[in-house]
Short mmCIF file of C-alpha atoms in Angstrom, two decimals:
data_model
loop_
_atom_site.label_atom_id
_atom_site.label_comp_id
_atom_site.label_asym_id
_atom_site.label_seq_id
_atom_site.Cartn_x
_atom_site.Cartn_y
_atom_site.Cartn_z
CA MET A 1 60.17 -19.47 -34.75
CA TYR A 2 59.60 -15.71 -34.89
CA LYS A 3 56.30 -16.21 -36.73
CA LYS A 4 55.15 -18.76 -34.15
CA LYS A 5 55.90 -16.36 -31.29
CA LEU A 6 54.11 -13.53 -33.08
CA LEU A 7 51.05 -15.70 -33.70
CA THR A 8 51.00 -16.78 -30.04
CA ALA A 9 51.16 -13.14 -28.89
CA VAL A 10 48.34 -12.10 -31.21
CA VAL A 11 46.12 -14.98 -30.09
CA GLY A 12 46.87 -14.17 -26.44
CA ALA A 13 45.97 -10.53 -26.97
CA MET A 14 42.68 -11.50 -28.62
CA ILE A 15 41.82 -13.85 -25.75
CA SER A 16 42.60 -11.12 -23.24
CA LEU A 17 40.49 -8.61 -25.19
CA PHE A 18 37.59 -11.07 -25.39
CA SER A 19 37.81 -11.84 -21.67
CA ALA A 20 37.87 -8.16 -20.79
CA SER A 21 34.86 -7.54 -23.04
CA SER A 22 32.87 -10.46 -21.67
CA ALA A 23 33.60 -9.37 -18.09
CA PHE A 24 32.36 -5.80 -18.67
CA ALA A 25 29.97 -4.45 -16.05
CA GLY A 26 28.58 -0.93 -16.26
CA TRP A 27 26.05 1.50 -17.62
CA VAL A 28 24.94 1.63 -21.23
CA SER A 29 22.32 3.86 -22.84
CA ASP A 30 20.37 3.93 -26.08
CA GLY A 31 20.22 7.71 -25.83
CA THR A 32 17.12 7.94 -23.64
CA ILE A 33 17.03 4.84 -21.43
CA TRP A 34 19.76 3.54 -19.15
CA TYR A 35 20.62 -0.13 -18.64
CA TYR A 36 23.19 -1.85 -16.46
CA GLN A 37 24.99 -4.67 -18.23
CA GLU A 38 27.12 -7.44 -16.87
CA ASN A 39 28.82 -10.01 -19.10
CA GLY A 40 26.85 -8.67 -22.06
CA ALA A 41 23.40 -9.07 -20.44
CA ASN A 42 21.08 -6.50 -18.91
CA LYS A 43 20.82 -6.74 -15.14
CA THR A 44 17.41 -6.73 -13.44
CA GLY A 45 16.47 -6.00 -9.84
CA TRP A 46 18.72 -4.07 -7.46
CA VAL A 47 22.16 -2.96 -8.61
CA GLN A 48 24.78 -1.20 -6.48
CA ASP A 49 27.19 1.10 -8.25
CA ASN A 50 29.65 3.55 -6.67
CA GLY A 51 27.89 3.30 -3.32
CA SER A 52 24.39 4.02 -4.65
CA TRP A 53 21.52 1.61 -5.25
CA TYR A 54 19.52 1.47 -8.47
CA TYR A 55 16.58 -0.67 -9.55
CA MET A 56 16.39 -2.21 -13.00
CA ASN A 57 12.95 -3.31 -14.20
CA ALA A 58 12.20 -6.74 -15.64
CA ASP A 59 13.00 -5.39 -19.12
CA GLY A 60 16.34 -4.07 -17.87
CA LYS A 61 15.34 -0.40 -17.94
CA MET A 62 16.43 1.78 -15.01
CA ALA A 63 13.48 2.69 -12.78
CA THR A 64 12.83 6.15 -11.34
CA GLY A 65 10.33 7.58 -8.86
CA PHE A 66 8.30 5.39 -6.50
CA ILE A 67 8.80 1.65 -6.82
CA GLN A 68 7.25 -1.23 -4.90
CA ASP A 69 9.51 -4.17 -4.09
CA GLY A 70 7.46 -6.74 -2.23
CA TYR A 71 6.00 -5.05 0.83
CA ASN A 72 8.39 -2.07 0.81
CA THR A 73 8.23 1.22 -1.10
CA TYR A 74 11.35 3.07 -2.26
CA TYR A 75 12.00 6.31 -4.12
CA LEU A 76 14.57 6.65 -6.89
CA ASP A 77 15.87 10.01 -8.07
CA LEU A 78 14.05 11.10 -11.21
CA ALA A 79 17.27 12.19 -12.92
CA SER A 80 19.96 9.76 -11.79
CA GLY A 81 17.84 6.81 -10.69
CA ALA A 82 19.77 6.50 -7.42
CA MET A 83 17.78 5.45 -4.35
CA LEU A 84 17.13 8.37 -1.98
CA THR A 85 16.98 8.15 1.80
CA GLY A 86 15.96 10.42 4.66
CA TRP A 87 13.29 13.11 4.28
CA GLN A 88 12.18 13.69 0.69
CA GLN A 89 9.61 16.22 -0.50
CA ILE A 90 7.69 14.74 -3.44
CA ASP A 91 4.80 16.53 -5.12
CA GLY A 92 4.48 18.84 -2.14
CA LYS A 93 4.39 16.05 0.45
CA TRP A 94 7.07 14.87 2.87
CA TYR A 95 8.07 11.19 3.13
CA PHE A 96 10.78 9.51 5.18
CA PHE A 97 12.89 6.74 3.63
CA SER A 98 14.75 4.97 6.40
CA PRO A 99 18.48 4.32 5.89
CA GLU A 100 18.29 1.80 8.75
CA ASN A 101 15.64 -0.15 6.81
CA GLY A 102 17.54 -0.22 3.55
CA GLY A 103 15.86 2.89 2.20
CA ALA A 104 12.29 1.62 2.65
CA MET A 105 9.58 4.23 3.21
CA LEU A 106 8.20 4.38 6.74
CA ARG A 107 4.45 4.06 7.17
CA LYS A 108 2.05 4.56 10.07
CA THR A 109 4.79 5.28 12.59
CA THR A 110 6.92 8.00 14.12
CA THR A 111 10.17 8.88 12.35
CA PRO A 112 13.47 8.96 14.25
CA ASP A 113 13.23 12.75 14.53
CA GLY A 114 9.71 12.63 15.99
CA TYR A 115 7.25 13.14 13.12
CA PHE A 116 4.20 10.97 12.43
CA VAL A 117 3.74 9.53 8.92
CA ASN A 118 0.44 7.92 7.98
CA ALA A 119 -0.32 4.63 6.22
CA THR A 120 0.74 6.08 2.88
CA GLY A 121 4.01 7.44 4.31
CA VAL A 122 2.95 11.10 4.25
CA TRP A 123 3.93 13.37 7.13
CA VAL A 124 0.79 14.43 9.03
CA PRO A 125 1.42 17.77 10.79
CA ASP A 126 -1.57 17.62 13.14
CA GLN A 127 -0.44 14.23 14.45
CA GLU A 128 3.13 15.34 15.06
CA ILE A 129 4.66 13.76 18.15
CA LYS A 130 7.62 16.07 18.65
CA ASN A 131 8.21 19.43 17.00
CA SER A 132 11.99 19.12 16.78
CA SER A 133 12.28 21.06 13.52
CA THR A 134 10.14 22.91 11.02
CA LYS A 135 9.72 21.73 7.45
CA SER A 136 9.84 24.38 4.79
CA SER A 137 6.85 23.28 2.76
CA SER A 138 3.16 22.72 3.42
CA THR A 139 1.74 19.21 3.16
CA SER A 140 -1.27 18.32 1.04
CA SER A 141 -4.19 16.50 2.65
CA THR A 142 -4.58 14.15 -0.32
CA TYR A 143 -3.70 10.66 0.83
CA SER A 144 -2.84 8.64 -2.29
CA VAL A 145 0.90 8.31 -2.94
CA LYS A 146 1.06 6.71 -6.34
CA LYS A 147 -2.00 7.94 -8.22
CA GLN A 148 -2.67 11.41 -6.76
CA LYS A 149 -6.39 10.87 -7.30
CA THR A 150 -8.91 13.72 -7.32
CA LYS A 151 -11.47 13.10 -4.63
CA THR A 152 -15.11 14.12 -4.36
CA THR A 153 -17.60 13.86 -1.53
CA SER A 154 -21.22 12.89 -2.12
CA ALA A 155 -23.84 15.04 -0.43
CA ASP A 156 -26.17 12.03 -0.26
CA ASP A 157 -23.99 10.12 2.22
CA GLU A 158 -25.54 9.93 5.67
CA ASP A 159 -23.37 9.42 8.74
CA VAL A 160 -24.10 6.80 11.36
CA ASN A 161 -24.65 8.39 14.80
CA ASN A 162 -23.43 11.73 13.46
CA ASN A 163 -24.23 13.38 16.76
CA LYS A 164 -21.55 11.38 18.56
CA SER A 165 -17.83 12.08 18.58
CA VAL A 166 -14.76 10.25 19.83
CA SER A 167 -11.10 11.10 20.31
CA LEU A 168 -8.59 8.25 20.07
CA ASP A 169 -4.84 7.94 19.65
CA ASP A 170 -3.18 5.73 17.06
CA ASP A 171 -2.64 2.82 19.45
CA ALA A 172 -6.34 2.79 20.30
CA LEU A 173 -7.30 2.90 16.62
CA SER A 174 -4.94 0.00 15.91
CA GLU A 175 -6.57 -1.97 18.71
CA TYR A 176 -9.98 -1.15 17.24
CA ALA A 177 -8.88 -2.61 13.91
CA ASP A 178 -7.71 -5.82 15.60
CA GLU A 179 -10.99 -6.04 17.52
CA VAL A 180 -12.99 -5.82 14.30
CA ILE A 181 -11.10 -8.81 12.91
CA ASP A 182 -11.73 -10.78 16.10
CA LEU A 183 -15.43 -9.96 16.02
CA ILE A 184 -15.76 -10.79 12.34
CA ASN A 185 -14.10 -14.13 12.98
CA GLU A 186 -16.55 -14.81 15.80
CA VAL A 187 -19.38 -14.23 13.34
CA ARG A 188 -17.75 -16.52 10.79
CA GLU A 189 -17.14 -19.27 13.31
CA ASP A 190 -20.74 -19.07 14.56
CA HIS A 191 -21.84 -19.62 10.95
CA GLY A 192 -19.45 -22.52 10.39
CA VAL A 193 -16.98 -20.52 8.28
CA ALA A 194 -13.20 -20.64 8.83
CA PRO A 195 -11.70 -17.51 10.42
CA LEU A 196 -9.79 -14.95 8.36
CA SER A 197 -6.07 -14.35 8.79
CA ASP A 198 -4.91 -10.76 9.09
CA ASN A 199 -2.50 -9.84 6.30
CA SER A 200 -0.01 -7.00 6.71
CA ILE A 201 -0.44 -5.77 3.14
CA LEU A 202 -4.24 -5.79 3.42
CA MET A 203 -3.96 -3.99 6.76
CA ASP A 204 -1.98 -1.20 5.07
CA ILE A 205 -4.44 -1.09 2.18
CA ALA A 206 -7.41 -0.88 4.54
CA GLN A 207 -5.76 1.90 6.53
CA GLU A 208 -5.01 3.88 3.39
CA ARG A 209 -8.58 3.34 2.19
CA ALA A 210 -9.94 4.51 5.56
CA GLU A 211 -8.01 7.74 5.10
CA GLU A 212 -9.32 8.09 1.56
CA ILE A 213 -13.01 7.69 2.42
CA VAL A 214 -12.75 10.67 4.76
CA GLU A 215 -12.71 12.83 1.63
CA ASN A 216 -14.40 10.51 -0.85
CA TYR A 217 -16.88 8.14 0.77
CA SER A 218 -16.95 5.73 -2.12
CA HIS A 219 -15.39 2.53 -3.42
CA TYR A 220 -14.50 4.33 -6.66
CA ASN A 221 -11.88 6.80 -7.83
CA SER A 222 -12.88 9.82 -9.89
CA ASP A 223 -11.94 7.93 -13.08
CA GLY A 224 -14.43 5.16 -12.28
CA SER A 225 -11.89 2.56 -11.23
CA LYS A 226 -12.32 0.68 -7.97
CA ALA A 227 -10.04 2.32 -5.43
CA TYR A 228 -9.26 -0.75 -3.34
CA VAL A 229 -8.62 -2.88 -6.44
CA GLU A 230 -6.14 -0.34 -7.80
CA MET A 231 -4.50 -0.20 -4.39
CA MET A 232 -4.10 -3.97 -4.29
CA LYS A 233 -2.34 -3.79 -7.65
CA ASP A 234 -0.08 -1.00 -6.38
CA TYR A 235 0.84 -2.99 -3.28
CA GLY A 236 1.48 -6.15 -5.30
CA TYR A 237 -1.30 -8.17 -3.66
CA ASN A 238 -2.28 -10.67 -6.36
CA TYR A 239 -5.81 -11.85 -5.68
CA SER A 240 -8.24 -14.30 -7.22
CA GLU A 241 -11.15 -12.62 -5.42
CA CYS A 242 -11.45 -9.53 -3.26
CA ALA A 243 -14.07 -7.34 -1.60
CA GLU A 244 -14.47 -4.25 0.56
CA ASN A 245 -16.91 -3.08 3.25
CA ILE A 246 -16.91 0.52 4.49
CA THR A 247 -18.84 2.43 7.13
CA LYS A 248 -18.55 5.71 9.01
CA GLY A 249 -19.73 7.24 12.26
CA ASN A 250 -19.78 4.01 14.27
CA THR A 251 -18.21 4.69 17.64
CA SER A 252 -16.87 1.20 18.47
CA PRO A 253 -15.75 -2.03 16.78
CA GLU A 254 -18.94 -3.71 17.98
CA ALA A 255 -21.07 -0.99 16.38
CA ALA A 256 -19.20 -1.18 13.07
CA VAL A 257 -19.48 -4.97 12.87
CA LYS A 258 -23.13 -4.85 13.95
CA ALA A 259 -23.84 -2.46 11.08
CA TRP A 260 -22.21 -4.78 8.56
CA VAL A 261 -23.82 -7.92 9.98
CA GLY A 262 -27.21 -6.19 9.89
CA SER A 263 -26.92 -5.61 6.14
CA ALA A 264 -27.41 -8.64 3.89
CA GLY A 265 -24.81 -7.54 1.32
CA HIS A 266 -22.12 -6.69 3.86
CA LYS A 267 -22.80 -9.90 5.74
CA LYS A 268 -22.39 -11.86 2.51
CA ASN A 269 -18.92 -10.37 2.12
CA LEU A 270 -17.76 -11.09 5.65
CA LEU A 271 -19.14 -14.67 5.57
CA ASN A 272 -17.75 -15.47 2.13
CA LYS A 273 -15.98 -18.84 2.42
CA THR A 274 -13.61 -18.09 -0.45
CA PHE A 275 -11.92 -15.22 1.41
CA LYS A 276 -8.88 -16.30 3.42
CA GLU A 277 -7.26 -12.98 4.45
CA THR A 278 -8.39 -9.59 5.63
CA GLY A 279 -7.24 -6.16 6.70
CA VAL A 280 -9.02 -3.46 8.70
CA GLY A 281 -8.31 0.26 8.83
CA VAL A 282 -9.75 2.90 11.17
CA VAL A 283 -9.20 6.65 11.23
CA GLU A 284 -10.65 9.38 13.43
CA VAL A 285 -11.23 12.83 11.97
CA LYS A 286 -12.91 15.55 14.03
CA GLY A 287 -14.36 13.01 16.41
CA LYS A 288 -15.80 10.76 13.70
CA LEU A 289 -14.57 7.24 12.94
CA TYR A 290 -14.22 5.83 9.44
CA TRP A 291 -13.95 2.04 9.02
CA VAL A 292 -12.77 -0.13 6.14
CA GLN A 293 -12.43 -3.89 5.88
CA VAL A 294 -10.92 -5.48 2.79
CA PHE A 295 -11.04 -9.19 2.01
CA GLY A 296 -8.82 -11.20 -0.28
CA THR A 297 -7.80 -14.60 -1.51
CA ARG A 298 -4.35 -14.81 -3.01
CA SER A 299 -3.97 -16.05 -6.56
CA HIS A 300 -1.55 -18.96 -6.98
CA SER A 301 -1.64 -18.89 -10.77
CA LYS A 302 0.83 -17.01 -12.95
CA LYS A 303 -1.99 -14.83 -14.25
CA SER A 304 -3.90 -13.22 -11.40
CA ALA A 305 -7.18 -11.37 -11.43
CA SER A 306 -5.50 -8.27 -10.07
CA ALA A 307 -3.14 -8.09 -13.02
CA ASP A 308 -5.72 -7.28 -15.65
CA SER A 309 -9.26 -7.22 -14.27
CA ASP A 310 -11.42 -6.28 -11.31
CA ASP A 311 -14.31 -8.54 -12.32
CA ASN A 312 -13.81 -10.67 -9.21
CA SER A 313 -14.21 -7.76 -6.82
CA VAL A 314 -17.26 -6.63 -4.86
CA GLU A 315 -17.83 -3.72 -2.54
CA LEU A 316 -20.43 -2.45 -0.11
CA SER A 317 -20.72 0.82 1.77
CA TYR A 318 -22.72 1.58 4.86
CA GLY A 319 -23.99 4.93 6.00
CA ILE A 320 -27.37 4.63 7.73
CA ASP A 321 -28.50 4.29 11.34
CA TYR A 322 -27.51 0.77 12.34
CA ASP A 323 -29.71 0.94 15.49
CA SER A 324 -32.78 0.75 13.23
CA LEU A 325 -31.70 -2.63 11.83
CA ASP A 326 -32.60 -6.05 13.20
CA SER A 327 -29.37 -8.02 13.47
CA ASP A 328 -29.18 -11.78 13.66
CA TYR A 329 -25.95 -11.56 15.62
CA ALA A 330 -25.41 -10.20 19.08
CA PHE A 331 -22.21 -9.44 20.96
CA TYR A 332 -21.83 -10.67 24.49
#
């Protein structure tokens, strides 16, 4: 009887130990990389631990720095991996990660304390709405968040109507972007092509690209990669085909669209039947407007063109006097 009781106790202890082991949830490390395990398996996606949020990549490794989760951008502490909120100075630039929005970075809006952040989330001092406090560090004028590209400006680029200047607020520029889409869709419909749908991700990409071409009027980064293609990858926009049109100096949506329609290559982009979605960005710098329209068709296959190639991308820039062109489309 004693032996039977002892055996029962031992078996019970082993079961309890096994249950406790299988129910383990916590951090483990191989010495350099941290993982979060639950029931013996690495967790992926968002994990909350001791009141802080962490993000575990698809391979289970803890992420740090900027991450993109769907449409939203977050920033994870480089040392601890914990998600940071509020104002954060990163590489000399200020960003605001909204606690009210789950830690997502604000873009192209005014922060709760009255500062304007552009389409890449960077605080723009000269567009400040309310000077409620002073930040302790200067802000770089480079616009790319993730890649910190080096930008160059070509001396051969010629501005359209470079003797004209405009001054517009952000609401007016946003309306200009919407007007471009409406006008492009009028052109498409007049040519028997289905209208494009505006896409929020492509709108953000186009706005960021418009800010980039102020300094580097080109479709390419300094390393030779296509800037808008890399941006689509960064934003998680999986495309089967994509394209970009750019122009500068045009003083109205009608003028910008007229310039593109008056150029055979640009017109081919905007009338392309395979494109289903679009985004338009407009910025004004020292009285000059810079315009970008990106086009895309989402990939529905597991392997998308944006994942490993930019062979299905085309781009066209525009920088000559559009008034000298004969256009086959008129605005009424």
